[in-house]
Short mmCIF file of C-alpha atoms in Angstrom, two decimals:
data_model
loop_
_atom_site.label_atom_id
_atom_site.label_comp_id
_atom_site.label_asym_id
_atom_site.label_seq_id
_atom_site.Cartn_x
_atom_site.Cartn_y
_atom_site.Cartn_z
CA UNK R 952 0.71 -56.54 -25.22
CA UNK R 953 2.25 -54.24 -27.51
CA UNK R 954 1.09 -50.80 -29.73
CA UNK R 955 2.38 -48.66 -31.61
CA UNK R 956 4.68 -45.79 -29.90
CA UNK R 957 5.97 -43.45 -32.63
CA UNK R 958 7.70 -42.71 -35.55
CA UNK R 959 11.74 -42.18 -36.07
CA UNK R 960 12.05 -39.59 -38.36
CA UNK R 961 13.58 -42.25 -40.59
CA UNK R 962 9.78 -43.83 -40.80
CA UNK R 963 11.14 -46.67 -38.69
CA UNK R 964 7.90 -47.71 -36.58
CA UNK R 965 8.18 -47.89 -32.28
CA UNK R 966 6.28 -50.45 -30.51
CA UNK R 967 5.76 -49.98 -26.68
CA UNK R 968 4.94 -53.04 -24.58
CA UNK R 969 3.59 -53.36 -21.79
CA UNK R 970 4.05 -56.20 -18.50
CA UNK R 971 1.65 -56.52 -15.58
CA UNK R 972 2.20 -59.35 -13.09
CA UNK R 973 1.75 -58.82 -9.05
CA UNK R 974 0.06 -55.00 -9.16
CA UNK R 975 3.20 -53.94 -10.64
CA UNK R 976 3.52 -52.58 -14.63
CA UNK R 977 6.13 -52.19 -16.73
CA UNK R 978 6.26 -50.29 -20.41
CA UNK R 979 9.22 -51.06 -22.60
CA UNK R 980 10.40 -49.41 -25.77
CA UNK R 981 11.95 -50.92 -29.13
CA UNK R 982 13.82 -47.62 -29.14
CA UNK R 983 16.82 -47.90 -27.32
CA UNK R 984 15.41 -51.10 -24.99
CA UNK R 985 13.92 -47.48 -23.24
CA UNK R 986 11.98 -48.69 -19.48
CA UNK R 987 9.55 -46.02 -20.29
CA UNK R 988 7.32 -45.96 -17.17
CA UNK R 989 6.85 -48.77 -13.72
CA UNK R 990 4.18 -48.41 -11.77
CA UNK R 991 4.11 -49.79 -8.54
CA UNK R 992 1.63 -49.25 -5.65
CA UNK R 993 2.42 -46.94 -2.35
CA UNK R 994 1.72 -48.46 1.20
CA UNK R 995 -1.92 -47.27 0.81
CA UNK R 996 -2.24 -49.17 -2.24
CA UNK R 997 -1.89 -46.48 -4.85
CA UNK R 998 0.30 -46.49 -7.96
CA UNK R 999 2.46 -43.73 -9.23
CA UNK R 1000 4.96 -43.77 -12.38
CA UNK R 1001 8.82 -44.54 -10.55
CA UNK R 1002 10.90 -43.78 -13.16
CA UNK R 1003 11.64 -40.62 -15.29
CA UNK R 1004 10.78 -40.99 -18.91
CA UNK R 1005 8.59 -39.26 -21.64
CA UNK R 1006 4.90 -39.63 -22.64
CA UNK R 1007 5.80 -39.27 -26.56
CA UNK R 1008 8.95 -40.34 -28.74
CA UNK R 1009 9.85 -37.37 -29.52
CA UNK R 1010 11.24 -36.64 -25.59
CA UNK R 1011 13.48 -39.41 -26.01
CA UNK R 1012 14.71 -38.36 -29.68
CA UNK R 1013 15.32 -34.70 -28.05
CA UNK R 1014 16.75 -35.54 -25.10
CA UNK R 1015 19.01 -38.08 -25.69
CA UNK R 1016 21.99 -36.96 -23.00
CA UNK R 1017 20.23 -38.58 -20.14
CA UNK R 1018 19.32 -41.79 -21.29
CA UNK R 1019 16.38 -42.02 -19.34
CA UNK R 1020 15.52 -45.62 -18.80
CA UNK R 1021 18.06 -46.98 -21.48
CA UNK R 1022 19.59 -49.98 -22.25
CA UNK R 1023 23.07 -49.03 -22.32
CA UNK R 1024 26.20 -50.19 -24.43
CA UNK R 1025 28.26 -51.65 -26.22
CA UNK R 1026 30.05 -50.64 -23.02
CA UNK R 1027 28.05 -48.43 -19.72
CA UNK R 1028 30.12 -45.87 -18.72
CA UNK R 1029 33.40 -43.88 -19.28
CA UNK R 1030 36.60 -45.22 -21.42
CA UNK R 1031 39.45 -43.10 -20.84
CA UNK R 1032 40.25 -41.03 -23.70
CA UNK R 1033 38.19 -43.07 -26.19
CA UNK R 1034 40.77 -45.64 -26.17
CA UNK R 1035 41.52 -49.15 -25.15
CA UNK R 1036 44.09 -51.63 -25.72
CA UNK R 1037 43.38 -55.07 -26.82
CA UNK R 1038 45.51 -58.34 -28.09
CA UNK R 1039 48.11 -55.63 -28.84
CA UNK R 1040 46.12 -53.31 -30.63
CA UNK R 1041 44.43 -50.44 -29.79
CA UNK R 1042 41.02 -49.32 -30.64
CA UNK R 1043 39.54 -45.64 -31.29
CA UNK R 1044 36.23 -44.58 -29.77
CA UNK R 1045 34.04 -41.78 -29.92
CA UNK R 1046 34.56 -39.46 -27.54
CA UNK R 1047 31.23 -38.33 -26.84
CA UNK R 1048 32.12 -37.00 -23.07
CA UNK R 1049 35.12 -34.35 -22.86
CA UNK R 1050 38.00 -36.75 -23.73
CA UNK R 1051 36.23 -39.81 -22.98
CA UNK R 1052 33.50 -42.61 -24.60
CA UNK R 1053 31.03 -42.71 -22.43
CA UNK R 1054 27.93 -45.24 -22.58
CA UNK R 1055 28.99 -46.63 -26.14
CA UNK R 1056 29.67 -43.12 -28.20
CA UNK R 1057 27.25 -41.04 -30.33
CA UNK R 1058 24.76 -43.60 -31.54
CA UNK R 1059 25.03 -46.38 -28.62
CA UNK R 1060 22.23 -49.20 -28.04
CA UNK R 1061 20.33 -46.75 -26.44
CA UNK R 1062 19.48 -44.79 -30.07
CA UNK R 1063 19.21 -48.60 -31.97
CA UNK R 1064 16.16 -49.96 -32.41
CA UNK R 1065 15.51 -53.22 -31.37
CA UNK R 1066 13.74 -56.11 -32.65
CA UNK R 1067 11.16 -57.45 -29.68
CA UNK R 1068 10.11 -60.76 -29.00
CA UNK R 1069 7.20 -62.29 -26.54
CA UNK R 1070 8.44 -64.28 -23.62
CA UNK R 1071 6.43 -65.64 -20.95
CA UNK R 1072 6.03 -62.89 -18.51
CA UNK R 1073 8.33 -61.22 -20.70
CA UNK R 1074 10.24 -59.32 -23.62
CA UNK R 1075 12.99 -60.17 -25.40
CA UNK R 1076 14.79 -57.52 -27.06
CA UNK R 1077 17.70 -58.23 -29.68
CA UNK R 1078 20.02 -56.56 -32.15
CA UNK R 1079 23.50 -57.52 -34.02
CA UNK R 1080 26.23 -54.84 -33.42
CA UNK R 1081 28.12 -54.87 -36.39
CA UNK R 1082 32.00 -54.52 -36.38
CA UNK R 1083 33.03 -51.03 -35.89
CA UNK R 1084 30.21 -50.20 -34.69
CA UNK R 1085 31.09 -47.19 -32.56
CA UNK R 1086 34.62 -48.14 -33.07
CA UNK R 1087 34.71 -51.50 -31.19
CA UNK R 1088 35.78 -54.25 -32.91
CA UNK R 1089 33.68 -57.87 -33.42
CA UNK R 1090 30.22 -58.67 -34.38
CA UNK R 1091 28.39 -58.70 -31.51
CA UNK R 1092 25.41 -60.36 -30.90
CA UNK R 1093 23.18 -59.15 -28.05
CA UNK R 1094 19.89 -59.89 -26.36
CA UNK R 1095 18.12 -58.30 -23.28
CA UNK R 1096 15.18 -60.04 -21.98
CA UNK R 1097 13.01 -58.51 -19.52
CA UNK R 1098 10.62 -60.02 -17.36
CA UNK R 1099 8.35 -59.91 -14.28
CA UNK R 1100 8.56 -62.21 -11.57
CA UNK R 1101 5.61 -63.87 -9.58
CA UNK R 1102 6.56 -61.22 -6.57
CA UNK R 1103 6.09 -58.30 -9.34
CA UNK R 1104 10.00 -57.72 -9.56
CA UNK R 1105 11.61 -56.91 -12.94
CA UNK R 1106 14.61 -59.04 -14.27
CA UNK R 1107 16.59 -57.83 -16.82
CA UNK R 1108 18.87 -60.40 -18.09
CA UNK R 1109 21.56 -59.60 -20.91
CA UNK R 1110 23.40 -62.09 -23.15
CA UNK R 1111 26.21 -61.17 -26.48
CA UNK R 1112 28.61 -63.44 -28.19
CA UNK R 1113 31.29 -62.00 -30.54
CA UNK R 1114 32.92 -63.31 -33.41
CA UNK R 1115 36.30 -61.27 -33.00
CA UNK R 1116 37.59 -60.58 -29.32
CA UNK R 1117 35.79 -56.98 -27.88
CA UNK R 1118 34.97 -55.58 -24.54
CA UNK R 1119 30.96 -55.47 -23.09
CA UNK R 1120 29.07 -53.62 -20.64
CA UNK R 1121 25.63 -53.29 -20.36
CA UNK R 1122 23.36 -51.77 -18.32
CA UNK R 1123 19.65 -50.11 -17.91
CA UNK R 1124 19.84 -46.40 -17.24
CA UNK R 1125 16.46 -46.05 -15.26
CA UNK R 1126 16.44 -42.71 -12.98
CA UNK R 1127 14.16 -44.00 -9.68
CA UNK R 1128 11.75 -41.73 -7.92
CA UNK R 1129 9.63 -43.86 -5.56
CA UNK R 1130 7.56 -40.61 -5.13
CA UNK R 1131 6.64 -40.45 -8.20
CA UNK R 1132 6.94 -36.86 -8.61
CA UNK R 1133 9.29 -34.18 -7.09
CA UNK R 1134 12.80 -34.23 -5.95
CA UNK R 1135 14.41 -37.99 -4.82
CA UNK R 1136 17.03 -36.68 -2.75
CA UNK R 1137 15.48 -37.22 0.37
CA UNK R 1138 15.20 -40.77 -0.63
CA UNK R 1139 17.15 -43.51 2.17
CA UNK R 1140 19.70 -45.71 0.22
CA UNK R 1141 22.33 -48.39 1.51
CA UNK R 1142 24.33 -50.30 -0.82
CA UNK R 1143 26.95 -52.91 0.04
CA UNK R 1144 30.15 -51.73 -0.67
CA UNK R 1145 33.31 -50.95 1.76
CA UNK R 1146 34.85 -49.61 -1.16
CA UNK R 1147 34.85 -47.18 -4.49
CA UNK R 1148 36.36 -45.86 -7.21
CA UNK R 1149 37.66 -41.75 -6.42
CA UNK R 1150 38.00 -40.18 -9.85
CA UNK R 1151 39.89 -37.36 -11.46
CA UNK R 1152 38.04 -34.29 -13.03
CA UNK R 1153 36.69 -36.57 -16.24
CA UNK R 1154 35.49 -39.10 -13.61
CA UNK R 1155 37.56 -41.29 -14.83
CA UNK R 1156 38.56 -44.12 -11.79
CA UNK R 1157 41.65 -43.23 -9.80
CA UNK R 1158 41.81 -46.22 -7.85
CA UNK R 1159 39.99 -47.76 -5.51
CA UNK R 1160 39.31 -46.60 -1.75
CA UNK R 1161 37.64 -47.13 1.19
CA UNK R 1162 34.38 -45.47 2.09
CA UNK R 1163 34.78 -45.62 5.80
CA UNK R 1164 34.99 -42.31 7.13
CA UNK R 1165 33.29 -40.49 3.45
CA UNK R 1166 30.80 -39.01 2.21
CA UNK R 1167 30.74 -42.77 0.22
CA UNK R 1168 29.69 -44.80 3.29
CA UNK R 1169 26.10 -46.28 2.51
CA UNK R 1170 26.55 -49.10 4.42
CA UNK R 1171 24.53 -48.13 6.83
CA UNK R 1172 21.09 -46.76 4.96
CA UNK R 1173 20.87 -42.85 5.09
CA UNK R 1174 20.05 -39.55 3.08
CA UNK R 1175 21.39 -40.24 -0.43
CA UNK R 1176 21.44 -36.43 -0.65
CA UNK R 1177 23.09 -35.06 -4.10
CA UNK R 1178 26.67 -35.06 -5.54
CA UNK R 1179 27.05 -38.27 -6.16
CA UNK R 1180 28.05 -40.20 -10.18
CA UNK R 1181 30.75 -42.67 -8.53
CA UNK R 1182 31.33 -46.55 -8.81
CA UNK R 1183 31.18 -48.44 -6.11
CA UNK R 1184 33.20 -51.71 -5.43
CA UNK R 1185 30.26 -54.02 -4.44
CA UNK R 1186 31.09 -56.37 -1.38
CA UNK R 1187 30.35 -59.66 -3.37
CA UNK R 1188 32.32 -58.98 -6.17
CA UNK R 1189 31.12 -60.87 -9.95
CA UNK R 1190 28.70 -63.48 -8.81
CA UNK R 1191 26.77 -66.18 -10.92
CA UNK R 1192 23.55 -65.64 -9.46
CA UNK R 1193 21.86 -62.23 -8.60
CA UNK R 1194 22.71 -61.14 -5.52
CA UNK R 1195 21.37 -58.10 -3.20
CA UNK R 1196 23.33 -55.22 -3.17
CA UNK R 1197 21.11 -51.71 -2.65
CA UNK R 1198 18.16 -50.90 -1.19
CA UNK R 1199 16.26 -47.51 -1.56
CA UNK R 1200 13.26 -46.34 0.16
CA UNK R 1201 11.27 -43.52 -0.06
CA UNK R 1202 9.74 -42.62 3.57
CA UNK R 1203 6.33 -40.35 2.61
CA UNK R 1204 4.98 -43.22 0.28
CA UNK R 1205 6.64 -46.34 1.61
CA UNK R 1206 8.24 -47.63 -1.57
CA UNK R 1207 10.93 -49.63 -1.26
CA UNK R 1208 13.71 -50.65 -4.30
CA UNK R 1209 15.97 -53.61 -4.10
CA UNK R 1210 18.37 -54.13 -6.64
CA UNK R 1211 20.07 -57.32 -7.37
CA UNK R 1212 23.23 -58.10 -9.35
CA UNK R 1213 25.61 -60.53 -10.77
CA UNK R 1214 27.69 -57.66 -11.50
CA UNK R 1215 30.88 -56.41 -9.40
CA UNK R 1216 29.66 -52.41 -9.23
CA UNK R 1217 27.12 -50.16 -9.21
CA UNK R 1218 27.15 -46.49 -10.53
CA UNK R 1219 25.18 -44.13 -8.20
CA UNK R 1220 24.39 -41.00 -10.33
CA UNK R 1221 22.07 -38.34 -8.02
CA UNK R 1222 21.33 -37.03 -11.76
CA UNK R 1223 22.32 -33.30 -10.62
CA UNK R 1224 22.46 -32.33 -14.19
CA UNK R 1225 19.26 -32.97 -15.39
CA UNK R 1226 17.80 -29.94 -17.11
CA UNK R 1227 14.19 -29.33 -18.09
CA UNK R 1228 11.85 -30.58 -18.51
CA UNK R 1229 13.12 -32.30 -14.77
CA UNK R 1230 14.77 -30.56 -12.49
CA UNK R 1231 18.52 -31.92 -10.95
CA UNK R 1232 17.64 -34.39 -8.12
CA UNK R 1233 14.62 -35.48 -9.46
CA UNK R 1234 15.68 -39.16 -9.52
CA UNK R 1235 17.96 -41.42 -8.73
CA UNK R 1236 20.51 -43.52 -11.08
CA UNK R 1237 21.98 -47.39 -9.91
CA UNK R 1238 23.28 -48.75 -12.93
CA UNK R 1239 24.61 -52.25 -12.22
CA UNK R 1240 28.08 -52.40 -14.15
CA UNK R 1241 31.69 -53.65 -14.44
CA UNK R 1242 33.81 -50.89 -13.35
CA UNK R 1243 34.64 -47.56 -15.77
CA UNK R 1244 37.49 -47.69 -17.76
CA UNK R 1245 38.13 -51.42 -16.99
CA UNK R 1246 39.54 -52.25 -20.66
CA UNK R 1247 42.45 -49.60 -19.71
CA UNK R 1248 42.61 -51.27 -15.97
CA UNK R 1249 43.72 -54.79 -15.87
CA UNK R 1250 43.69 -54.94 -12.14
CA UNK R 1251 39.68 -54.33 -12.68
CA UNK R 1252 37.38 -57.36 -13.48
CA UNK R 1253 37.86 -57.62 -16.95
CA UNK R 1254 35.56 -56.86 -19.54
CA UNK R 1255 36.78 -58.67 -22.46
CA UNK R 1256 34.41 -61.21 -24.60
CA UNK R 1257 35.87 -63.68 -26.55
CA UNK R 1258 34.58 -65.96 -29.41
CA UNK R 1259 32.97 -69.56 -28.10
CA UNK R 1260 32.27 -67.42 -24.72
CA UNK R 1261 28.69 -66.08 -23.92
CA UNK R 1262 28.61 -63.01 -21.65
CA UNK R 1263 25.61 -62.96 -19.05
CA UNK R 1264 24.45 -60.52 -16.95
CA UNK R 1265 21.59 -60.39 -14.53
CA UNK R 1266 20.15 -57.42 -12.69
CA UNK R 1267 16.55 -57.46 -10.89
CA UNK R 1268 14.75 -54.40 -9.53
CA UNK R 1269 12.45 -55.83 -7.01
CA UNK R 1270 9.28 -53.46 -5.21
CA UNK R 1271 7.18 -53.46 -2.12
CA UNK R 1272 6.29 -50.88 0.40
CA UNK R 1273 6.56 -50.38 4.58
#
């Protein structure tokens, strides 16, 4: 079910749609592939809102810095110094954070609209990336399809070909509270990694370390607490099939969040720079991902997209309550 969201400033039209399967609802935006609102019912039964976002268009068009909810690319996360090196070139990005790209540049897929298409329990959402766009190179084709499950969970499954060789990384930019109001840094999380990336004062990776004995350990479920917008090295590693890798849970309403990958990290951000009209700690970033600044790392899993190859990505948010 879809209707209509908003006007760009352009005149371009918004459509909002909307998923219910399993007690569980999900509203999607053709602005920016935006998850604009899930609710999901409490251990008594009642539903709250579990994600940060905006009643209007206009809170996404004027706060753009978070990007609440977003589907985020062409690549999630930081490139060193707006550059990477590729088939023996090198290619200039914005450098929309301090000296780095970060989350595609200025005007990345999360300020694109997207063309939306009906699926069976589902959206599909699709664009073409021309070359350049942002400064990476190849026309990219790109698709993210979103879709309930029988059990109420939320896949989000992304697909691009190219038709020059480029680097990909996509992502949704959701910021949890499973309290549906307040702060979410008394939330529990675990996630199932012995290891992460330490980074240098652009939080840009400087290798990769071991969180025994850190402030990085959530191997064991606790407090995520604040301070936190750090990759970690997932146990699995690049998988083919989605594959557990956090949970968080939220003890005074019982809500529990699994998230599921095919990817090889996951960026914890405790979002403690959000500014009004939230507060910092008022939600909770896991944005499945390759690592940052993997097109500068070749000892990272590589990011690089080739013509004849299709990349795929899988991520699925699943909810229940204790």
């Amino acid at each position: 079910m879809s209707e209509h969201f908003g006007t760009l400033s352009d005149g371009t039209p918004i459509e909002r749609w909307t998923l219910e399967r399993a007690g569980v609802r999900v509203r999607i935006l053709s602005y920016g592939g935006i998850v604009q609102s899930v609710q999901v019912p409490d251990r008594q039964g009642q539903a709250a809102d579990v994600v940060l976002g905006f009643a209007d268009l206009d809170g996404y068009v004027e706060h753009p810095g978070p990007y609440f909810g977003a589907l985020v690319g062409r690549y999630a996360n930081r490139i060193a110094g707006g550059r990477f090196p590729l088939d023996g070139r090198t290619y200039e990005l914005a450098r929309n954070n301090g000296p780095n790209s970060l989350h595609g540049g200025e005007r990345g897929f999360d300020k694109r609209v997207w063309e939306v298409t009906p699926v069976e329990h589902g959206v599909r959402l699709s664009r073409v990336s021309p070359h350049g766009e942002e400064g990476f190179p190849g026309r990219l084709e790109v698709s993210a399809t979103y879709r309930l499950d029988a059990t109420g969970a939320l896949r989000i499954s992304y697909e691009a070909v190219t038709d020059a060789p480029t680097v990909v990384n996509l992502t949704n930019h959701s910021y949890w509270n499973l309290s549906g109001s307040g702060t979410a840094g008394g939330h529990a999380l675990r996630i199932a990694a012995g290891r992460y990336t330490p980074v240098d004062a652009d939080l840009i990776p400087a290798g990769i370390a071991s969180v025994e004995g850190t402030r990085f350990d959530f191997r064991t479920q606790r407090k995520a607490g604040a301070g936190y917008d750090h990759n970690f090295v997932l146990d699995k590693g690049v998988t083919g099939t989605p594959e557990e890798v956090a949970e968080l849970y939220d003890p005074a309403s019982g809500r529990v969040l699994t998230v599921s990958t095919t990817e090889p990290g996951l960026q914890l951000y405790t979002a403690d720079h959000l500014g009004e009209p939230f507060a910092p700690g008022d939600g909770i970033a896991l944005e499945t991902q390759a690592f940052p600044d993997s097109p500068n790392r070749p000892e990272f899993p590589s990011t690089v997209l080739r013509p004849g190859e299709v990349y795929r990505s899988e991520t699925v948010y699943g909810f229940s309550n204790r």
